[in-house]
mmCIF file of C-alpha atoms in Angstrom:
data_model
loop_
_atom_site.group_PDB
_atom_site.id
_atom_site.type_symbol
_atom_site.label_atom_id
_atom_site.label_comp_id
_atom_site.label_asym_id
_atom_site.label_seq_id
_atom_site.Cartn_x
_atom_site.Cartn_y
_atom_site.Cartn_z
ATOM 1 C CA UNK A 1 -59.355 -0.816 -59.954
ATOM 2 C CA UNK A 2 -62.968 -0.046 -61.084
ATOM 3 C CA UNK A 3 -65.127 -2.397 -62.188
ATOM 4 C CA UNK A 4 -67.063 -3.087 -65.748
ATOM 5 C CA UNK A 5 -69.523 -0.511 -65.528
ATOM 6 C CA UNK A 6 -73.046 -0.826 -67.428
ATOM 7 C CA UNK A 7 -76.102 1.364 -67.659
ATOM 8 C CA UNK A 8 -78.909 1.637 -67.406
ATOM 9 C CA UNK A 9 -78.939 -1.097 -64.914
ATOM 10 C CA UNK A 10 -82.820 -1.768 -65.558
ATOM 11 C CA UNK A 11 -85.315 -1.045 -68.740
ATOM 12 C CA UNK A 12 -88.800 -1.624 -69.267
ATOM 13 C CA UNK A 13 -90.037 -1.380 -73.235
ATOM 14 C CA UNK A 14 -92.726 -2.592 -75.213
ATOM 15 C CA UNK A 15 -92.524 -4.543 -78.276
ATOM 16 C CA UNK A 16 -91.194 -2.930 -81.223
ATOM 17 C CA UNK A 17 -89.656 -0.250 -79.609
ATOM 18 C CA UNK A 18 -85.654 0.207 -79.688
ATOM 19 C CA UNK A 19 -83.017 0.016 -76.449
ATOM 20 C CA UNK A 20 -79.746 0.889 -75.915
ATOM 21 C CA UNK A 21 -77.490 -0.564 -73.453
ATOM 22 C CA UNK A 22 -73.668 1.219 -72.703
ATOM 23 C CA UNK A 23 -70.778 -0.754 -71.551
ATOM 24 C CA UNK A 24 -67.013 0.558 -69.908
ATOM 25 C CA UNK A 25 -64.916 -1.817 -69.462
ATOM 26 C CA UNK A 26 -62.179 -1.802 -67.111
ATOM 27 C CA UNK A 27 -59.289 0.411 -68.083
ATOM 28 C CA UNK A 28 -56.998 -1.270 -70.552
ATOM 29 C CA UNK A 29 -59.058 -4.407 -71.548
ATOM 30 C CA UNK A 30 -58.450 -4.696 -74.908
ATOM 31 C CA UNK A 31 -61.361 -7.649 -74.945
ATOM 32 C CA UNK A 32 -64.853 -6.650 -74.648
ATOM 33 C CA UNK A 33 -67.758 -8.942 -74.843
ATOM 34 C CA UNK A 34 -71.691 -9.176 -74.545
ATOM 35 C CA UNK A 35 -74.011 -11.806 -73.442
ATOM 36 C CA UNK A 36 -77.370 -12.133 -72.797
ATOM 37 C CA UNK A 37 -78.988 -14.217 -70.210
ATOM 38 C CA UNK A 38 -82.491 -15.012 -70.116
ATOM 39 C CA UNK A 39 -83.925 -16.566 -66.890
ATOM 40 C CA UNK A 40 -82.805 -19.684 -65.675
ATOM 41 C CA UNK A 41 -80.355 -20.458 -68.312
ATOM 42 C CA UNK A 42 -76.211 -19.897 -68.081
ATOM 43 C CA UNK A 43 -75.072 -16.707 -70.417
ATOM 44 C CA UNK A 44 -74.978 -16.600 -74.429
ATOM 45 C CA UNK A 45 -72.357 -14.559 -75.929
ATOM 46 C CA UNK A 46 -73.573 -12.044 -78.419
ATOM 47 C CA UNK A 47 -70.563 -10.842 -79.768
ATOM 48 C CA UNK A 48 -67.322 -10.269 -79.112
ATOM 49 C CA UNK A 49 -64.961 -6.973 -79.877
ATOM 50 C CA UNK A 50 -60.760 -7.042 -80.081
ATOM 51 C CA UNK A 51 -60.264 -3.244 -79.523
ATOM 52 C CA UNK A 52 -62.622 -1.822 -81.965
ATOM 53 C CA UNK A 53 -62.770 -4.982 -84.190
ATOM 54 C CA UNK A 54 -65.454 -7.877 -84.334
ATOM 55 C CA UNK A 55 -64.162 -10.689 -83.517
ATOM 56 C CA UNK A 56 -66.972 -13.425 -83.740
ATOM 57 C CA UNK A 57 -71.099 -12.116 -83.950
ATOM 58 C CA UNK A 58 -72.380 -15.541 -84.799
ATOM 59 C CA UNK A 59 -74.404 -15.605 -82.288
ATOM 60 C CA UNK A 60 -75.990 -12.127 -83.087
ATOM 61 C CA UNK A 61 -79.575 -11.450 -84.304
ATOM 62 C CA UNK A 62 -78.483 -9.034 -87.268
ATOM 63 C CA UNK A 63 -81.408 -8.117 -87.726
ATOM 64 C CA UNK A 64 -82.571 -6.806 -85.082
ATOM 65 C CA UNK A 65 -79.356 -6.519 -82.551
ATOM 66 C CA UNK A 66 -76.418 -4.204 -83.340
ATOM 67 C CA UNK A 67 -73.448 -3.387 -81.615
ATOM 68 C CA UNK A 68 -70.149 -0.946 -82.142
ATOM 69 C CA UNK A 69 -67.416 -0.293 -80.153
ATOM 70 C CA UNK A 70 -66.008 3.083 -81.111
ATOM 71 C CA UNK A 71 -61.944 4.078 -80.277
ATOM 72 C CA UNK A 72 -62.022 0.621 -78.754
ATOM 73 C CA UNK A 73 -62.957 1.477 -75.279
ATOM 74 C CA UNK A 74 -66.902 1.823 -74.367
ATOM 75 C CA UNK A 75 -69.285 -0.017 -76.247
ATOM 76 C CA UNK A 76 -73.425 0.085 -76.838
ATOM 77 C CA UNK A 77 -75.747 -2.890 -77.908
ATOM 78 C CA UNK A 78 -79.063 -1.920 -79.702
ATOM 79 C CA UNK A 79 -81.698 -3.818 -80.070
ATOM 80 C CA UNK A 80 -84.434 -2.297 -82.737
ATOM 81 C CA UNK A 81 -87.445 -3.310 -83.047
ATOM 82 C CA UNK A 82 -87.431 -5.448 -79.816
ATOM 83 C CA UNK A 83 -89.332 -8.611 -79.216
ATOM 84 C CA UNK A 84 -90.927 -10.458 -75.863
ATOM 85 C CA UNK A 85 -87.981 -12.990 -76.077
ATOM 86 C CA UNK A 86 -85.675 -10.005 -75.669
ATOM 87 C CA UNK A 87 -86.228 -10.079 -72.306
ATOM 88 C CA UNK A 88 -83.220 -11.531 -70.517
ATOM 89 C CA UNK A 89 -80.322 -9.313 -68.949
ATOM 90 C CA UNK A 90 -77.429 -8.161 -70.989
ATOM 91 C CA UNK A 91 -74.058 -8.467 -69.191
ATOM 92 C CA UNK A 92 -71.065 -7.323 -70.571
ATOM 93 C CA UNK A 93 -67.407 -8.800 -69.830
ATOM 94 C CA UNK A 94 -63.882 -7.948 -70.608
ATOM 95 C CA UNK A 95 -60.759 -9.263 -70.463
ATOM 96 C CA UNK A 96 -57.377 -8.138 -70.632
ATOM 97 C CA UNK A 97 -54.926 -8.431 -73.698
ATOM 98 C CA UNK A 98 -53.412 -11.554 -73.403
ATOM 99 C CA UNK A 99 -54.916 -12.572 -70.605
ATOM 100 C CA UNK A 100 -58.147 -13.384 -72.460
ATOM 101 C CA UNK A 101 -59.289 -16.399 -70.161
ATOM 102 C CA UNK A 102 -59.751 -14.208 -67.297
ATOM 103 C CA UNK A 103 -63.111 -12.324 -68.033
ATOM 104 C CA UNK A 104 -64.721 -9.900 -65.417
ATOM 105 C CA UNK A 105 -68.568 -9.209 -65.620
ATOM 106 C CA UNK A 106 -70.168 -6.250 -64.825
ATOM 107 C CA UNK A 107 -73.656 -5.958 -62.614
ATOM 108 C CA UNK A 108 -75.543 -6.714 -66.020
ATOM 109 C CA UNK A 109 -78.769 -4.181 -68.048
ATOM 110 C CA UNK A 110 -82.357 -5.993 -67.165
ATOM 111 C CA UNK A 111 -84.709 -5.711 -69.643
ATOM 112 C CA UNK A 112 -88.420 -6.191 -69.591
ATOM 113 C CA UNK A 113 -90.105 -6.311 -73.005
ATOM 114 C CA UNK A 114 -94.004 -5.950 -72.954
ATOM 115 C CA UNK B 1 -70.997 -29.271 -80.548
ATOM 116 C CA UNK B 2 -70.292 -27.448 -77.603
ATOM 117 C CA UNK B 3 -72.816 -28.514 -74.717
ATOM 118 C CA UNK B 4 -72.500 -27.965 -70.909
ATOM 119 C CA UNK B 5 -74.329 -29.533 -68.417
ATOM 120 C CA UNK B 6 -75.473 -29.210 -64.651
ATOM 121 C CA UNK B 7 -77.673 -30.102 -62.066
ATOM 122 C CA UNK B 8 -80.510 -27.298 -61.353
ATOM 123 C CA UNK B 9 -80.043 -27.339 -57.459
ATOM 124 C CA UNK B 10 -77.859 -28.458 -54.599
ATOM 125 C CA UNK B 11 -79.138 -28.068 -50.658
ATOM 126 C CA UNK B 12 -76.619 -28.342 -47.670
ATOM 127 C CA UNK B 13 -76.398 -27.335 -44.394
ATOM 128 C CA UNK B 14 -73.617 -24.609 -43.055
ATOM 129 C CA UNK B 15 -70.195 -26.000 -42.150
ATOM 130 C CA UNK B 16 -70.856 -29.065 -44.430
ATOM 131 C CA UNK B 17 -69.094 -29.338 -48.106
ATOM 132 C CA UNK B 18 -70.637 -28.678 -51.485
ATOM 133 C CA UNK B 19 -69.830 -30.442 -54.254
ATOM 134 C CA UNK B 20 -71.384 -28.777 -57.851
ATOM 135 C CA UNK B 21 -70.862 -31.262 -60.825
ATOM 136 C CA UNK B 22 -70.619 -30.156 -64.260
ATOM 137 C CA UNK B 23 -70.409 -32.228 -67.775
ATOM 138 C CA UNK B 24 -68.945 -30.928 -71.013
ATOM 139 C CA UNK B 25 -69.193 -32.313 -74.513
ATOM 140 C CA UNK B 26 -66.229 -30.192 -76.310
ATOM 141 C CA UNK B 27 -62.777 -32.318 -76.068
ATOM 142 C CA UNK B 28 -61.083 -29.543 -77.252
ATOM 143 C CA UNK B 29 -61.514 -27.337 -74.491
ATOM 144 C CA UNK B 30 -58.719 -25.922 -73.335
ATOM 145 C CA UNK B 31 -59.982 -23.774 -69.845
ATOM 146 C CA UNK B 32 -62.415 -24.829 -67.581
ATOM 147 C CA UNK B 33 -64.297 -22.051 -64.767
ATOM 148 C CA UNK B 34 -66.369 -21.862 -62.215
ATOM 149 C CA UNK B 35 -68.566 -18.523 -61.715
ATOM 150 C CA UNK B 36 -70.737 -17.282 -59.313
ATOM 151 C CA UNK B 37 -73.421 -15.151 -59.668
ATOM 152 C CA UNK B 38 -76.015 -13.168 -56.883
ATOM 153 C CA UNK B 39 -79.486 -12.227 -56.818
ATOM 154 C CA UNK B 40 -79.005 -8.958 -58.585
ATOM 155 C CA UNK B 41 -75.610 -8.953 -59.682
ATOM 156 C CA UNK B 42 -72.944 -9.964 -62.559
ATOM 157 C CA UNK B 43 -70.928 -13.196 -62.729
ATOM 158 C CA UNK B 44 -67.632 -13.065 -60.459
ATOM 159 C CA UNK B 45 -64.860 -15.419 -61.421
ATOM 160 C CA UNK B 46 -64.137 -18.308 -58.725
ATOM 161 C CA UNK B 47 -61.256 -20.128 -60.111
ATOM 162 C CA UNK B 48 -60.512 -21.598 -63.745
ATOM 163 C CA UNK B 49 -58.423 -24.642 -64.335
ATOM 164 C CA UNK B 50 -56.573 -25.880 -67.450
ATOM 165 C CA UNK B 51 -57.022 -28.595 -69.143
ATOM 166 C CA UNK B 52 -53.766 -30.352 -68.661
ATOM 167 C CA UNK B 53 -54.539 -30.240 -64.722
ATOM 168 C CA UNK B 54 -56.016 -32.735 -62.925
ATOM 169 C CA UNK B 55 -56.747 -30.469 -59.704
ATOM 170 C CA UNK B 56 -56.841 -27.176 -58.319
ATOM 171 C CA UNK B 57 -57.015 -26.042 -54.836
ATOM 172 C CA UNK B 58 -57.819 -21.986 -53.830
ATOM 173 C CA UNK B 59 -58.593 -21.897 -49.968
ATOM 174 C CA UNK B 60 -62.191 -23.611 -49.415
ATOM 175 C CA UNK B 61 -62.074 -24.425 -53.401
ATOM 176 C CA UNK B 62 -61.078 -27.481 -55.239
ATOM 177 C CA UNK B 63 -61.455 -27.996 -58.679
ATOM 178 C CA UNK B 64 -61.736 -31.483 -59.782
ATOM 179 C CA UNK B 65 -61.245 -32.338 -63.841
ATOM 180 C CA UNK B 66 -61.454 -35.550 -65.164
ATOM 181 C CA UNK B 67 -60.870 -34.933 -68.729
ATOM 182 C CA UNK B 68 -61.547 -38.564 -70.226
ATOM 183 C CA UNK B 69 -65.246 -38.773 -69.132
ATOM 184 C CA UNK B 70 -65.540 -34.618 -69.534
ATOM 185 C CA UNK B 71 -66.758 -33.768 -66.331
ATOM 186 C CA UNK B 72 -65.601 -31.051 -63.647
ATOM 187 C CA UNK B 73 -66.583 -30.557 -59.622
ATOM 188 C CA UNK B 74 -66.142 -27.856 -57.600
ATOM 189 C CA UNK B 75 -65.676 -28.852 -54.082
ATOM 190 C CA UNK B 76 -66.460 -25.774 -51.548
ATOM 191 C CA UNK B 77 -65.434 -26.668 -47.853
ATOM 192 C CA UNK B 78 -67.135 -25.486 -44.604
ATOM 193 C CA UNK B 79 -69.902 -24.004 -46.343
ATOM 194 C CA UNK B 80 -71.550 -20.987 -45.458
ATOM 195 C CA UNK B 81 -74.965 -19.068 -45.693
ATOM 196 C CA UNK B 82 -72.915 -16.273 -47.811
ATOM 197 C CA UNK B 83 -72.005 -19.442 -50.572
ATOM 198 C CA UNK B 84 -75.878 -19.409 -51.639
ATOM 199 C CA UNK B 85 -76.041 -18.353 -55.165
ATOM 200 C CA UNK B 86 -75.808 -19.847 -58.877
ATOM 201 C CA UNK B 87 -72.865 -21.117 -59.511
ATOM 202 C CA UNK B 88 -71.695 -21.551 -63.775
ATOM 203 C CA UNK B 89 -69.594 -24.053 -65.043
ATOM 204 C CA UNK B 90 -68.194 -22.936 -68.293
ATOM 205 C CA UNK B 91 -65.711 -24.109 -70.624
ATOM 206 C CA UNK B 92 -63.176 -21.636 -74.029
ATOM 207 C CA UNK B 93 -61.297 -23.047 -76.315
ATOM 208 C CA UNK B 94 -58.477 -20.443 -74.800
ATOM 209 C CA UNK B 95 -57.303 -19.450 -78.318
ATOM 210 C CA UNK B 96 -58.159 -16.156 -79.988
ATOM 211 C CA UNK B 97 -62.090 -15.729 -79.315
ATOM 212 C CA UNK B 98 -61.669 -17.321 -76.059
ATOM 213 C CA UNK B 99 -65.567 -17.869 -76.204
ATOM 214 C CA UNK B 100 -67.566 -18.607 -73.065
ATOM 215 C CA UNK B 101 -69.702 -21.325 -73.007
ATOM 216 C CA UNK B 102 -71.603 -21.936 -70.007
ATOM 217 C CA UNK B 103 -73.876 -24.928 -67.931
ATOM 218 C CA UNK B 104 -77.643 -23.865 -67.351
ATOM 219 C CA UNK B 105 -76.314 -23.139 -63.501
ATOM 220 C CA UNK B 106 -76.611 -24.738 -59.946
ATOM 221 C CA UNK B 107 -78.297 -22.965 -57.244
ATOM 222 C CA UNK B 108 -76.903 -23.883 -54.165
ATOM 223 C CA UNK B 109 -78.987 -23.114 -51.001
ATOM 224 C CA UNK B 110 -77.076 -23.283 -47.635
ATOM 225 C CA UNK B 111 -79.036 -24.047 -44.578
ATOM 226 C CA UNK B 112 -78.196 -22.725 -41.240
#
């Protein structure tokens, strides 16, 4: 069974430009999910999709971050304009339905914001 | 609030046990994991336990919960070099949302 796959797996911006980051999940997950990690600290979830619904974004910068998960299967994260303290790595996650305490990571986006 | 702690390091020599402690705030949490995580690479789940368990035992694992002072261990026998990494505690409610919440991380360096 594949993996979560992400791309691109690095990015190097400077302020106030915009990034996208893609995430597949693994085939059937009806869960998807994004964190971000900055350096030296445990993950922070973003926001959180149930097929192609939102299912908490609490956590998400609105005004800066976006994120959409069309047909309910891959999903992108934007961030526009981005800041220094964007730099972290963005890992996405899913989980299958029913199963939802079970969540595989994939390798995780690094981004360096100058 | 939701708050999870750990310790920022842990040293031990091959062939000797680990133990990574962890300390949670949220009583209502109903899973309990421990991930780890590689230079380079995503977080790969190690083994989750509920919260109406006391124990948990995978191969070289054992998860330890003792839910009335909130704190969880991870036991990893006969340690070896390949076990270096971080290593994140994290606690969900388990319900719809099924949020992660996770510790800071312990990185555990195994000596030969």
């Amino acid at each position: 069974e594949a993996g979560v796959a992400q791309s691109p797996r690095y990015k190097i911006i400077e302020k106030r430009q915009s990034v996208a980051f893609w995430c597949n999940p693994i085939s059937g997950h009806a869960t998807l999910y994004w964190y971000q990690q900055i350096l030296g600290q445990g993950p922070k979830l973003l926001i959180q999709f149930q097929n192609n619904g939102v299912v908490d974004d609490s956590q998400l910068p609105k005004d800066r971050f976006s994120a959409e998960r069309l047909k309910g299967v891959d999903s992108t994260l934007k961030i526009q304009p981005a800041k220094l303290e964007d730099s972290a790595v963005y890992l996405c996650a899913s989980s299958p339905r029913g199963v939802s305490y079970e969540q595989y990571f994939g390798p995780g986006t690094r981004l360096t914001v100058t | 609030g939701e708050d999870v702690e750990q310790s920022l390091f842990l040293s031990v020599r091959e062939g000797d046990s680990s133990v990574i402690n962890c300390t949670y705030t949220d009583s209502s949490s109903t899973y309990l994991y421990w991930y780890k995580q590689e230079p380079g690479a995503g977080l790969q789940l190690l083994t989750y336990i509920f919260s109406n368990m006391d124990m948990k035992q995978d191969q070289r694992l054992t998860v330890l919960l003792n839910k009335k002072d909130k704190h969880l261990s991870l036991r990893i026998a006969d340690t070896q070099t390949g076990d270096s990494a971080i290593y994140f505690c994290a606690e969900s409610m388990g319900a719809a949302g099924n949020k992660l919440t996770f510790g800071g991380g312990t990185r555990v360096l195994v000596k030969p």
